[in-house]
XYZ file of C-alpha atoms in Angstrom:
720
model
C 0.037 -0.390 -0.180
C 1.102 2.929 -0.956
C 1.457 6.456 2.305
C -2.016 8.063 2.038
C -1.195 11.405 -0.117
C -3.211 13.522 3.409
C -0.477 11.502 5.245
C 2.984 11.865 2.079
C 1.695 15.690 3.493
C 2.334 15.396 6.885
C 5.774 13.463 6.372
C 6.927 15.630 4.070
C 5.868 18.805 5.694
C 8.011 17.675 8.671
C 10.551 16.017 7.692
C 10.948 20.233 5.275
C 11.837 17.177 2.030
C 10.638 14.677 -0.483
C 10.982 11.227 1.823
C 12.665 8.645 0.393
C 11.547 5.174 -0.117
C 13.271 3.478 2.639
C 11.008 6.728 4.621
C 7.876 6.585 2.569
C 7.192 2.700 3.282
C 8.742 2.801 7.317
C 6.027 5.801 7.922
C 3.694 4.022 5.865
C 4.435 0.564 8.124
C 4.459 2.444 11.430
C 1.657 4.933 10.735
C -0.566 1.384 9.557
C -3.870 0.927 11.423
C -1.791 -2.662 12.818
C 0.585 -0.162 13.848
C -0.434 2.643 15.047
C -4.476 1.965 16.339
C -5.657 5.038 14.002
C -9.712 4.373 14.594
C -9.021 2.767 17.402
C -6.644 5.423 19.933
C -9.402 7.069 21.214
C -11.474 4.533 22.811
C -8.775 2.724 24.653
C -8.508 5.610 27.334
C -12.086 3.774 28.641
C -9.651 0.472 30.026
C -8.342 1.538 33.835
C -5.033 -0.478 33.135
C -4.006 0.255 36.817
C -4.221 -1.460 39.613
C -2.743 -2.847 43.059
C -0.564 -5.593 42.114
C 0.230 -3.634 38.645
C 3.519 -2.936 37.725
C 3.674 -2.570 34.677
C 0.715 -1.926 32.319
C 0.003 -0.833 28.370
C 2.719 0.094 25.962
C 4.835 -2.025 26.813
C 5.593 -5.142 23.929
C 3.789 -7.471 26.955
C 2.334 -5.966 31.297
C 3.861 -6.970 33.912
C 1.991 -8.042 37.189
C 3.041 -9.004 40.896
C 0.780 -12.303 42.555
C -0.003 -11.466 45.375
C 1.456 -12.082 49.083
C 4.854 -12.833 46.627
C 7.362 -11.107 44.678
C 7.355 -13.057 41.455
C 5.956 -10.751 38.559
C 4.412 -12.438 35.503
C 3.908 -11.076 32.168
C 0.816 -11.054 30.072
C 0.405 -10.240 26.653
C -2.134 -10.807 23.629
C -1.185 -11.191 19.103
C -3.948 -12.024 16.817
C -2.152 -12.886 13.253
C -5.531 -13.004 11.541
C -5.299 -12.015 7.981
C -1.993 -14.755 7.438
C -4.090 -17.364 8.697
C -6.399 -16.474 5.886
C -3.993 -16.623 3.744
C -1.754 -20.031 5.670
C -4.024 -20.678 8.283
C 0.025 -23.339 9.486
C 2.205 -20.486 9.270
C 0.669 -17.441 10.052
C -0.540 -19.085 13.414
C 2.077 -20.921 13.986
C 4.273 -17.314 13.564
C 1.717 -15.908 15.822
C 2.269 -17.884 18.195
C 6.037 -16.869 17.582
C 5.221 -13.281 17.884
C 4.105 -13.634 21.437
C 6.058 -15.622 22.563
C 8.460 -13.498 22.342
C 6.964 -10.682 23.553
C 7.784 -12.798 26.617
C 11.060 -12.437 26.460
C 11.435 -8.607 25.413
C 10.792 -8.230 29.894
C 13.264 -11.106 30.747
C 10.517 -13.514 30.991
C 10.345 -17.518 30.435
C 6.555 -17.773 29.431
C 5.198 -20.423 31.080
C 1.146 -20.328 29.152
C -0.185 -20.026 26.343
C -3.984 -19.324 25.180
C -5.362 -19.597 22.373
C -9.117 -17.352 21.194
C -10.160 -19.634 17.174
C -12.684 -18.085 15.170
C -13.625 -19.490 11.663
C -16.818 -19.560 9.720
C -19.480 -22.854 9.833
C -18.455 -25.667 10.595
C -20.496 -27.079 7.060
C -17.737 -25.131 4.964
C -15.497 -27.411 3.910
C -13.401 -24.034 4.180
C -13.659 -23.526 7.423
C -12.359 -26.704 8.607
C -9.153 -26.772 6.505
C -8.691 -22.875 7.911
C -9.159 -24.579 12.159
C -7.465 -27.480 10.834
C -4.512 -25.264 9.780
C -4.509 -22.809 12.119
C -4.369 -26.228 15.098
C -1.785 -27.970 13.312
C 0.703 -24.716 13.182
C -0.108 -23.344 16.545
C 0.795 -27.694 18.193
C 3.642 -27.438 16.446
C 5.028 -24.293 17.392
C 4.482 -24.348 20.987
C 5.058 -28.022 20.869
C 8.108 -27.356 19.825
C 9.077 -24.764 21.884
C 7.525 -26.585 25.236
C 4.909 -23.577 26.137
C 2.472 -25.615 27.020
C -1.341 -24.054 25.487
C -2.849 -24.723 28.069
C -6.724 -22.669 27.700
C -8.815 -20.994 25.156
C -12.011 -21.570 22.499
C -13.276 -21.867 19.124
C -16.264 -20.814 17.917
C -18.829 -21.122 14.146
C -20.222 -17.708 13.809
C -21.481 -17.345 9.553
C -19.689 -13.768 9.566
C -15.929 -15.309 10.142
C -16.715 -16.710 6.464
C -13.838 -15.132 5.292
C -12.855 -13.470 8.348
C -10.428 -15.951 10.018
C -9.308 -14.613 13.822
C -5.998 -16.323 15.959
C -6.233 -14.519 19.049
C -3.004 -16.008 20.987
C -2.437 -14.916 24.448
C 1.197 -16.406 26.766
C 1.858 -15.577 30.517
C 5.149 -15.310 31.397
C 6.907 -15.117 34.784
C 9.940 -13.059 36.068
C 11.513 -10.880 39.084
C 11.721 -7.745 40.040
C 15.661 -8.321 39.625
C 15.750 -9.989 36.196
C 13.003 -7.472 34.143
C 13.888 -5.806 30.889
C 11.613 -2.609 29.709
C 11.127 -1.782 25.849
C 12.187 1.547 26.891
C 16.228 2.308 25.382
C 17.966 3.368 28.332
C 20.858 5.510 27.560
C 22.778 7.336 24.495
C 25.856 5.774 23.222
C 24.600 1.896 24.167
C 24.784 0.115 21.477
C 22.392 -2.220 19.211
C 22.963 -5.309 18.651
C 20.150 -7.663 16.528
C 20.457 -10.958 17.777
C 18.299 -14.019 16.618
C 17.531 -15.398 12.532
C 19.168 -14.014 9.761
C 16.503 -11.551 8.159
C 15.258 -12.446 4.795
C 12.550 -11.235 2.498
C 9.688 -12.716 4.325
C 6.788 -10.719 5.993
C 6.955 -7.936 3.850
C 4.299 -5.472 4.050
C 2.948 -7.852 6.310
C 2.038 -4.485 9.885
C -0.112 -2.948 5.713
C -1.695 -6.332 4.590
C -2.973 -6.538 8.622
C -4.145 -3.118 7.859
C -6.553 -3.861 4.767
C -9.309 -5.640 3.453
C -9.100 -9.719 2.875
C -9.367 -9.784 -1.249
C -11.288 -12.650 -3.048
C -7.307 -13.463 -4.089
C -6.236 -12.904 -0.910
C -4.664 -16.639 0.021
C -2.457 -16.081 -3.763
C -1.629 -12.245 -3.812
C -0.880 -11.712 -0.215
C 1.102 -15.028 0.223
C 4.821 -13.008 0.522
C 3.525 -10.771 2.785
C 2.910 -13.968 5.496
C 6.373 -14.809 7.632
C 6.971 -18.285 7.932
C 8.446 -19.817 11.022
C 10.428 -21.849 12.199
C 10.424 -22.999 15.824
C 13.248 -24.624 16.541
C 15.125 -21.231 15.953
C 12.990 -19.806 18.393
C 13.411 -22.106 20.679
C 17.484 -21.237 20.728
C 16.064 -18.139 21.075
C 14.503 -18.171 24.842
C 17.066 -20.449 26.086
C 19.502 -17.614 24.258
C 17.450 -14.425 25.905
C 17.311 -16.745 29.736
C 21.155 -16.730 29.051
C 21.043 -12.874 28.459
C 19.202 -12.096 31.598
C 20.967 -14.226 33.813
C 24.414 -12.378 32.852
C 22.492 -8.688 33.026
C 23.115 -8.330 29.833
C 20.234 -6.336 28.038
C 19.165 -3.177 28.971
C 16.133 -2.866 26.929
C 14.516 -5.167 24.198
C 11.608 -5.629 21.360
C 10.733 -8.107 18.922
C 11.568 -7.785 15.837
C 6.804 -7.896 14.862
C 5.105 -5.957 12.966
C 6.998 -3.863 10.735
C 10.499 -5.206 11.357
C 13.149 -3.485 12.662
C 12.097 -0.943 11.176
C 9.209 -1.297 13.428
C 11.463 -2.393 16.988
C 14.392 0.378 16.823
C 12.364 2.959 15.868
C 10.052 1.810 19.090
C 12.452 0.864 21.300
C 13.915 4.174 21.125
C 11.226 6.701 20.926
C 10.026 5.393 24.228
C 12.936 6.547 25.408
C 13.423 9.902 23.964
C 16.315 9.184 21.976
C 17.232 8.498 18.499
C 20.007 5.543 16.808
C 22.414 5.459 14.413
C 21.847 1.973 11.829
C 24.015 0.256 9.268
C 21.711 -1.270 7.660
C 24.848 -2.920 6.080
C 25.499 -4.928 9.410
C 22.189 -5.969 9.247
C 23.380 -10.865 9.161
C 20.827 -11.137 5.930
C 20.156 -15.066 4.405
C 19.627 -13.822 0.693
C 21.360 -11.423 -1.508
C 20.751 -8.520 -2.776
C 17.965 -7.078 -0.271
C 17.539 -2.782 -0.592
C 17.375 -1.407 2.645
C 14.123 -1.586 2.747
C 13.846 -4.640 2.474
C 16.071 -5.524 5.072
C 14.416 -2.457 7.569
C 10.576 -3.439 7.249
C 10.719 -7.919 6.444
C 8.626 -9.778 9.661
C 11.503 -12.517 8.727
C 10.892 -14.446 12.558
C 12.510 -15.499 15.026
C 14.913 -11.745 15.798
C 15.100 -9.424 19.450
C 17.042 -5.932 19.114
C 18.404 -5.679 22.279
C 20.317 -2.883 24.147
C 23.155 -2.973 24.955
C 26.425 -1.438 26.703
C 29.502 -1.220 24.403
C 31.144 -3.687 27.272
C 29.197 -6.057 27.112
C 28.545 -6.641 23.127
C 31.602 -9.201 22.746
C 30.203 -10.891 25.595
C 27.358 -11.421 24.064
C 28.394 -12.214 20.390
C 29.646 -15.584 22.471
C 26.324 -16.396 23.978
C 24.125 -16.462 20.922
C 27.499 -18.292 19.174
C 26.344 -20.673 21.972
C 23.137 -20.587 21.088
C 23.863 -21.013 16.851
C 22.147 -17.775 17.144
C 23.047 -14.507 14.377
C 24.328 -11.595 16.128
C 24.661 -8.197 14.163
C 25.730 -5.146 16.378
C 24.115 -2.516 14.293
C 24.246 0.361 15.473
C 23.801 3.156 18.255
C 20.973 5.301 20.293
C 21.911 8.476 19.824
C 20.909 11.710 21.314
C 19.556 12.747 17.563
C 17.257 11.673 14.224
C 16.397 8.276 13.520
C 19.154 7.200 11.145
C 19.215 3.947 8.510
C 22.460 3.718 6.408
C 22.778 1.325 3.623
C 25.259 1.199 0.603
C 27.489 4.710 2.189
C 24.442 6.349 1.498
C 21.243 8.069 4.620
C 18.125 6.345 3.615
C 16.470 7.263 6.773
C 16.105 11.150 8.875
C 13.905 10.718 10.771
C 12.384 12.558 14.363
C 11.410 8.961 16.278
C 9.171 10.030 17.820
C 7.325 11.577 15.126
C 7.820 7.658 13.062
C 6.669 5.650 16.232
C 3.747 8.178 17.930
C 3.443 10.980 14.905
C 0.647 9.499 13.127
C -2.852 11.372 13.052
C -5.954 9.766 14.592
C -9.237 9.206 12.404
C -12.922 10.973 12.685
C -14.738 8.296 11.991
C -19.297 7.854 12.253
C -20.911 5.476 13.705
C -24.589 4.565 13.775
C -26.265 2.611 15.910
C -28.145 -0.650 15.828
C -32.194 -0.897 16.246
C -32.896 -2.743 18.889
C -34.152 -6.953 17.552
C -38.104 -7.396 18.002
C -38.525 -11.080 20.297
C -40.076 -13.308 17.542
C -39.010 -16.630 18.653
C -38.814 -19.983 17.320
C -41.358 -22.807 18.592
C -38.824 -25.999 19.546
C -39.442 -29.673 20.388
C -37.902 -29.767 23.483
C -35.350 -32.831 22.467
C -34.409 -31.561 18.949
C -33.282 -28.343 20.430
C -30.507 -30.256 22.889
C -29.069 -31.736 20.215
C -28.958 -28.947 17.919
C -27.071 -26.321 20.588
C -24.792 -29.290 22.091
C -23.686 -31.035 18.512
C -23.753 -27.482 17.653
C -19.827 -26.591 17.244
C -19.406 -23.850 18.938
C -20.617 -25.722 22.240
C -19.080 -28.964 21.595
C -16.113 -30.722 22.761
C -12.903 -29.207 21.325
C -11.041 -32.458 22.743
C -9.495 -32.779 19.568
C -8.444 -29.655 19.054
C -6.153 -29.030 22.424
C -5.193 -32.271 23.050
C -2.696 -31.630 19.956
C -1.381 -28.867 21.895
C 1.133 -30.383 24.810
C -0.478 -28.937 27.328
C 1.786 -30.792 30.243
C 5.579 -29.643 29.312
C 6.750 -27.310 32.407
C 4.911 -29.111 35.279
C 2.749 -26.088 36.403
C -0.502 -27.482 34.347
C -2.867 -28.773 37.616
C -5.880 -27.989 35.678
C -6.333 -29.268 31.922
C -8.008 -27.416 28.543
C -11.526 -28.437 28.849
C -12.245 -27.631 32.093
C -13.956 -23.913 33.068
C -10.711 -22.366 33.050
C -7.092 -24.030 33.738
C -4.598 -24.030 36.944
C -1.955 -24.243 36.516
C 1.000 -24.341 39.677
C 4.287 -21.658 40.225
C 6.097 -23.768 42.146
C 8.795 -22.088 43.550
C 6.200 -18.414 44.102
C 6.331 -16.725 47.858
C 7.235 -19.347 51.316
C 8.037 -22.976 51.081
C 4.526 -23.903 53.189
C 2.599 -21.845 50.298
C 0.798 -22.624 47.645
C 0.112 -20.327 45.085
C -1.444 -20.712 42.100
C -2.917 -18.767 39.336
C -5.445 -19.720 37.237
C -6.071 -18.641 32.689
C -8.729 -18.338 30.407
C -9.985 -17.006 27.273
C -12.365 -16.096 24.504
C -15.201 -14.333 23.424
C -18.423 -14.467 22.034
C -19.685 -13.081 18.584
C -22.775 -14.683 18.512
C -24.012 -11.976 21.583
C -22.031 -9.452 20.416
C -23.685 -9.719 17.619
C -26.538 -9.489 18.172
C -25.639 -6.538 20.590
C -22.427 -5.256 20.377
C -22.733 -3.784 24.467
C -23.567 -6.153 26.247
C -22.031 -8.700 24.925
C -19.046 -7.464 25.428
C -19.456 -7.095 28.897
C -21.082 -10.439 28.939
C -17.669 -11.973 27.598
C -16.306 -10.421 31.249
C -18.186 -11.731 33.321
C -18.120 -14.816 32.078
C -14.382 -15.213 31.984
C -13.681 -13.106 35.677
C -16.952 -16.610 36.264
C -14.404 -19.148 34.599
C -12.128 -18.011 37.018
C -14.034 -18.319 40.343
C -15.789 -21.621 39.502
C -12.405 -23.393 40.474
C -11.684 -20.745 43.301
C -9.150 -18.048 41.619
C -9.530 -14.613 41.640
C -9.383 -11.993 38.890
C -5.556 -10.379 38.754
C -5.229 -8.819 35.596
C -6.167 -8.381 31.584
C -5.242 -8.597 28.353
C -7.883 -7.677 25.504
C -7.982 -8.612 21.290
C -9.608 -6.305 20.680
C -11.402 -7.563 16.720
C -13.382 -5.298 13.632
C -14.714 -5.074 10.127
C -13.702 -1.698 8.551
C -13.834 1.221 10.508
C -15.382 2.939 7.595
C -18.873 1.305 7.585
C -20.809 4.064 10.481
C -22.281 1.037 11.066
C -19.583 -1.418 12.054
C -17.494 1.014 13.842
C -19.911 2.020 15.541
C -20.140 -2.266 16.785
C -16.810 -1.812 17.287
C -16.369 0.985 19.757
C -19.907 -0.371 21.646
C -18.112 -2.803 22.065
C -15.200 -1.762 23.218
C -17.235 0.411 25.708
C -19.404 -2.467 27.041
C -15.533 -4.644 27.477
C -14.712 -1.556 29.744
C -17.749 -0.958 31.604
C -17.628 -4.420 32.866
C -14.090 -4.573 33.971
C -14.157 -2.101 35.864
C -17.121 -3.043 37.528
C -15.250 -6.473 38.128
C -12.088 -4.431 39.735
C -10.355 -6.208 36.442
C -7.216 -3.872 35.019
C -7.168 -4.089 31.554
C -3.561 -3.725 31.389
C -2.652 -4.593 28.072
C -3.766 -5.638 24.441
C -4.452 -5.721 20.333
C -6.526 -4.271 17.834
C -7.516 -5.283 15.281
C -9.268 -3.741 12.846
C -10.297 -4.094 8.311
C -11.653 -8.212 9.393
C -13.745 -8.240 6.270
C -13.919 -9.872 2.617
C -16.283 -10.524 0.717
C -18.774 -11.858 3.107
C -18.943 -8.856 4.911
C -17.293 -7.658 8.256
C -16.806 -10.163 11.236
C -19.277 -9.218 14.196
C -17.144 -7.486 16.864
C -15.570 -9.288 18.284
C -13.120 -8.847 21.325
C -11.995 -11.768 23.089
C -10.253 -11.687 26.622
C -7.473 -13.204 28.555
C -8.256 -13.405 31.854
C -6.073 -14.638 34.107
C -6.489 -14.553 38.184
C -4.801 -16.249 41.263
C -5.527 -19.023 44.115
C -4.263 -20.852 47.392
C -3.482 -24.493 46.141
C -3.126 -26.793 43.375
C -6.570 -27.908 43.675
C -9.903 -26.877 42.540
C -13.343 -28.357 42.449
C -13.894 -30.557 38.824
C -16.287 -29.822 36.058
C -18.090 -33.835 35.719
C -20.306 -34.529 38.678
C -19.427 -37.256 41.682
C -22.629 -38.611 41.823
C -23.472 -37.823 46.141
C -24.666 -34.620 45.484
C -27.361 -32.968 45.233
C -27.079 -29.978 43.322
C -27.895 -25.836 42.874
C -27.718 -23.413 40.285
C -25.232 -20.033 41.470
C -26.591 -17.601 40.328
C -27.091 -13.091 40.012
C -29.447 -12.297 43.168
C -29.819 -9.038 40.412
C -29.771 -8.496 36.796
C -29.774 -5.278 35.162
C -29.458 -4.707 31.123
C -26.026 -4.622 29.644
C -27.211 -2.124 26.974
C -29.745 0.073 25.234
C -30.593 -2.365 23.075
C -30.657 -4.742 25.225
C -33.643 -7.442 27.758
C -33.819 -6.518 31.350
C -34.990 -10.382 31.406
C -32.266 -12.912 32.150
C -33.907 -15.849 30.809
C -33.751 -13.616 27.052
C -33.231 -16.012 23.786
C -30.593 -13.465 22.347
C -27.210 -14.049 20.947
C -27.957 -18.001 22.198
C -27.311 -21.414 20.233
C -30.589 -22.014 19.824
C -31.636 -18.870 18.185
C -28.986 -19.929 15.421
C -30.311 -23.360 15.451
C -33.934 -21.935 14.502
C -33.494 -19.034 13.513
C -35.760 -15.910 15.571
C -34.884 -12.745 17.452
C -34.631 -11.396 20.586
C -32.285 -9.347 22.878
C -29.618 -10.457 24.662
C -30.502 -10.863 28.740
C -29.760 -9.767 31.141
C -26.450 -9.637 32.766
C -25.349 -9.471 36.556
C -25.553 -5.675 38.441
C -22.648 -6.667 40.541
C -20.520 -8.760 38.460
C -17.831 -8.257 41.168
C -20.110 -9.102 44.232
C -21.434 -12.006 42.340
C -17.752 -13.366 41.583
C -16.597 -13.049 44.582
C -19.110 -14.795 46.158
C -18.444 -18.051 43.236
C -14.293 -18.186 44.268
C -15.884 -18.810 48.085
C -18.443 -21.638 46.208
C -15.648 -23.062 44.648
C -13.586 -23.455 47.720
C -16.165 -24.820 50.075
C -15.145 -28.197 51.207
C -18.709 -29.991 50.134
C -18.191 -28.233 47.028
C -18.208 -31.291 44.602
C -17.672 -30.033 40.968
C -19.013 -26.469 39.967
C -19.046 -25.663 35.955
C -20.801 -22.246 35.094
C -23.259 -20.785 32.178
C -22.321 -20.245 28.363
C -22.256 -21.055 24.834
C -26.091 -23.347 25.028
C -26.806 -22.455 28.690
C -27.501 -25.035 31.361
C -27.966 -27.483 28.745
C -24.988 -28.117 28.093
C -23.714 -27.346 31.186
C -25.417 -30.491 32.612
C -24.229 -32.152 29.515
C -20.866 -31.760 29.793
C -20.961 -32.435 33.327
C -22.003 -36.354 32.890
C -19.516 -38.874 33.346
C -20.173 -43.022 32.323
C -19.978 -43.346 36.144
C -22.510 -39.997 37.700
C -25.091 -38.007 35.979
C -27.339 -35.756 36.431
C -31.154 -35.532 37.184
C -32.583 -31.792 36.730
C -36.189 -30.247 36.730
C -36.831 -25.874 35.059
C -40.557 -24.303 34.769
C -39.508 -23.888 31.404
C -37.694 -25.329 28.379
C -36.447 -21.854 27.384
C -34.747 -21.421 30.679
C -32.542 -24.397 29.232
C -31.022 -22.297 26.271
C -30.500 -18.909 27.209
C -26.524 -17.675 27.630
C -26.207 -15.615 30.404
C -23.140 -15.469 32.069
C -22.487 -15.523 36.003
C -24.469 -18.779 36.898
C -22.384 -21.772 38.371
C -23.897 -25.183 38.382
C -22.898 -27.068 41.681
C -22.309 -30.193 42.759
C -23.070 -29.594 46.824
C -22.799 -32.417 50.066
C -23.974 -28.883 52.432
C -26.343 -26.718 50.736
C -27.170 -24.854 53.782
C -23.015 -23.615 53.956
C -22.946 -23.114 50.459
C -25.810 -21.050 50.922
C -24.037 -19.359 53.735
C -20.894 -18.516 52.115
C -23.081 -16.911 49.373
C -24.464 -14.450 51.562
C -26.843 -11.744 49.413
C -24.140 -11.600 46.630
C -25.450 -14.182 45.226
C -28.937 -16.358 44.503
C -28.748 -20.688 44.953
C -31.730 -22.357 43.461
C -31.819 -26.414 43.477
C -31.796 -28.072 40.541
C -32.165 -31.658 41.115
C -28.853 -33.925 42.646
C -26.087 -36.285 41.275
C -26.379 -40.223 40.025
C -24.586 -42.658 39.579
C -25.856 -43.690 36.907
C -23.886 -41.966 33.925
C -27.433 -40.274 32.698
C -28.965 -36.846 31.979
C -31.889 -36.928 32.858
C -33.484 -33.540 32.393
C -37.304 -32.842 33.116
C -39.656 -29.120 32.847
C -43.157 -27.918 31.887
C -43.068 -29.338 28.361
C -41.820 -33.069 29.149
C -38.964 -34.220 29.500
C -35.662 -35.724 27.554
C -32.995 -38.772 29.095
C -29.938 -39.270 27.695
C -27.204 -41.616 27.864
C -22.934 -40.845 28.900
C -22.316 -42.347 25.202
C -24.710 -40.484 24.151
C -23.775 -37.538 24.262
C -21.036 -37.543 24.324
C -21.683 -38.290 19.854
C -23.059 -35.425 20.143
C -20.796 -33.475 21.658
C -18.066 -35.229 19.618
C -18.225 -33.540 15.835
C -15.194 -31.766 15.605
C -13.397 -34.745 16.047
C -15.895 -37.296 13.622
C -15.707 -34.381 11.033
C -12.072 -33.725 11.359
C -10.454 -37.127 12.389
């Protein structure tokens, strides 16, 4: 993409001359939507990013939070690799893993966990299955090879994602205060060292490519913009980075992602208020005849840019050689402009801060939607149950997560397939203390398509409920805000409303949003995606144990739900049993407003965590995709079952979040634990017969565990 005329005029005014070819391309990439957030930055101030345990918030390669009661620091970040994963699902997804892991390395941390949230078009389309297969294989091959467990995530299928798959990946890292590094240059006179794989021509213009709609021929025409990953080099880079941090050799760091070397080096020095003098001829390359623009902007993977004191450069080179990684001393941090030389000529000479922060923001119109009418379909209870339980969005994702090594590192206490993952922090705090972190990640495009603001609020409540069901309390969140073409007023209003709703809910939950990513122009021949605000939520708890999602057959079943509800938006319903955004409507048609949400989600989540920690609690499982019908079906095993009664069949299929089904041996103790923060409703009992029995005023149904398993195994049945 050429630099827009208006931007070109601004650059000419700043430089006092016409930009060189390298400058024009560098500005075009750094001022792209992907890098500069020109259509979203004005919305991001809605998020509260400060908190008691926040050490570093938005603006660095990853955020940093402290585990309460310890000196342990956790890094937390998220990124998208959406367009690349459409063009090349395997490499697009794999390099997304590589990029978020290197963001973790930039902070002096060691990656300990990954979470991936994936969104595709309807599963019955062959192309959707092709994309799913390639994306999952790319994540598995890369993540498994580098030895970082993929422990959490989500997969959803929705009509608007036919030509716009979304691949959102989060990473948690672990470090200590004495090892912490940032992406802010420290001192003029220090050297810039490029370390890692050699630079090639792959990924050229990747930032620009990610800032435009996907064309019909994108899979062929845009292939050069997709990077190619090498997980084995990434593993060497991880260990090399640890060695460099061990010896205190890194003053600041930034990984090479969007806009390549030009992006990483200019942003690093700009953040510190400096400039740089870079010799592009010093960059180690793997292809002959590369010009200055290619060296600056190629997005070749597995590369880091380090600030190193002059006396430590040789030691950094020695350690790089030990790990068989390339290492180039490419220049110096200065008090002046950001300057790049190539073949004896100055090809870039611009103010670093203007490069990194000078892009003007877009002034965009909004056109809000009308509230949907209530037009509910008639449905048979058995037919509805089978359709919703077998819906690919609600169905078992075991086919996905069984391909991931989720136990490497020996931290995983609660594995994928549960409401949230749980990982042990073995060496945090005192020896007699057990500290664990919980991780949940996801969004629901059906919800935000129905009502962007209320649906986004529900996403936050849902992820917080996932943590609470395992006895954890939220610590911090990062978000990946996915939207369509912001130049369309209706599309932009949906995106902006989702951002506002997510920010409001996180504030109500007292969860600081410490970092994130924005991905717009997810728009293709099939139209724009629904706003899809992925939230990755990190929590903490004492101890490594948590109640399972499946029943034991020894207790009674109750539903813990909000005491009060409120409409989640101006077009939302005040009825918690409304069916807007539900899989039931997706399967049978019709329309409804989005259901009411918890009026006080913070108090509710605290109450749910207290319930999970009771000795009398035998199992917990939250209600989400498909409502209570799916929740109860998932709680059944071959050895234990569920018998529950409902007044209204529709109550089985509403998807309002913040509700948890609990198997308990002491309902009185549970009620005492939640006090006035939640309502407890009797549902029935857990049984020892391995079947599901549901009774309503409209009839009853019963399914043995093997039939439920067959309904839920739609992904494996089609893809194995």
